[in-house]
Amino acid sequence: MTRFHVFPVLLSVLAASLATAQTRPTTDPWTDAQEFVREGDYAKALPLLQRVVTADTANVNAGLQLAYAHQKMGTWAAAKRQYESLLLRRPNLAESLNQMAVISEREANYARALGFYRRLLAQDTTDAYFLKQVGSQHSRLNQSNAAIPYYRRALKQAPEDLEAIGELARLYLDIGGKDKLAQPLISRGLKLDGNSVRLLQLNSRLSYRTAAFRDVVRDIEKTMALGDTASYYQRLLGTAYYQIDSLKKSIRTFSRLLKLGEDTESVHAGLGTAHLLDLKPIPNDSVGKIFRLSEAHYHFRKAIELASTNVPDYQMSLADAMEKDHYPLDAIIKIHREVYEKYRRPKALYRLGQLQEKKKDYELAAIYYKEMVENCLNPNRRKTNQDCLFIDLAQARLLALKKMPGKGKPAPTAGVPVAKDTATAVPDTSNRDEK
């Protein structure tokens, strides 16, 4: 959205001109121009203002009005030329600097906009608006660490500025490792405005990271009631629903996104995961007699087809769906082997161990479990690799297999359900931006 930050000087020029136009007879171009400006007829005001500026190039007020009239008419190039002309004569003219910054933002020339805002900030280093604008341009240039100090300074000048609060919190979330700094900012902002969609969205991101999925649902459902329909947060909501076992709501959420044209890997992966968790196994007495292609199976294949990331997650999830659909175990084992050989995912080893137990090949199952445990024994890898959350389960199965009473006799199974992290349906919460 284009922002106009009209300075008091420019406002006073316009107001004084309008007052003059109402009290003086129309005897010159300047007076006539003011009458047209008062009526909002910038098309007629423009040629008159141009005459005034041409006749008196030192008339800064007329020059500003001419440039502003061009902006109102949408002739941005002409407005830009006029402001640049004024800056050649008055390099520190705040009105021209600000509008040139606005025009630069409109042209997505954020480096140039940053330069103009810096020049404005140099004239008043405590101006919260310009502190925010310098921070904003740094952020747009992917210079988050440079942006943060300016938002901090803006908040010192205006502690209740919701825009500064929200942007600083977002930067902390985007950078990663600074959630503890983001949390009090978000809380402060929500105390000031409990219906701020922006702050509720940020709070949902923070809650998602701490696995507070019910809080995610609460915040995003509230933003929806306030009219927000951002697809990023709809995907976050769909994921949170299946994490709290609201599977029907998850399926409805992802299906709605699909109907709205969000034919993306993350939507198909989310829909596949929700269907997989909701999928009822074929009765055991039907094994070998019934072959099914479930919704989960279909959506994971679509996710793989569209994927630019998370391919191994989708492949393992597809294998889980195939298992519930009673595909031959060898076909499912083949997928997990390929995932491990190509991506070295410890979870694939865990699933291979489970599948070999189903085939009653307990020795091979123990080999897979042992390899999975060894992969995750490194403390650093265990901390950063979500697959290694399965290490305790793998160790328990490995111990149970070692205690088997005799060859060919199965060990008691733990009855482990399909894990909910089989596919990631939500974008990385470390970087919004929430398109």
Short mmCIF file of C-alpha atoms in Angstrom, two decimals, residues 142 144 170 173-176 205 209 232-233 427-435:
data_model
loop_
_atom_site.label_atom_id
_atom_site.label_comp_id
_atom_site.label_asym_id
_atom_site.label_seq_id
_atom_site.Cartn_x
_atom_site.Cartn_y
_atom_site.Cartn_z
CA ASN A 142 17.12 -8.94 4.34
CA SER A 144 17.38 -8.14 9.97
CA ARG A 170 8.62 -10.72 13.88
CA LEU A 173 11.06 -14.91 15.36
CA ASP A 174 12.55 -14.84 11.87
CA ILE A 175 16.15 -14.77 13.05
CA GLY A 176 15.69 -17.80 15.29
CA ARG A 205 3.86 -18.90 15.39
CA ARG A 209 7.21 -23.75 18.16
CA TYR A 232 0.05 -19.44 5.59
CA TYR A 233 -1.93 -19.36 8.83
CA PRO A 427 5.92 -23.57 6.26
CA ASP A 428 8.99 -23.00 8.36
CA THR A 429 7.91 -20.71 11.21
CA SER A 430 11.38 -19.21 11.35
CA ASN A 431 10.54 -17.00 8.39
CA ARG A 432 7.00 -15.79 7.81
CA ASP A 433 6.67 -14.31 5.37
CA GLU A 434 3.32 -15.61 5.31
CA LYS A 435 2.31 -15.27 1.88
#
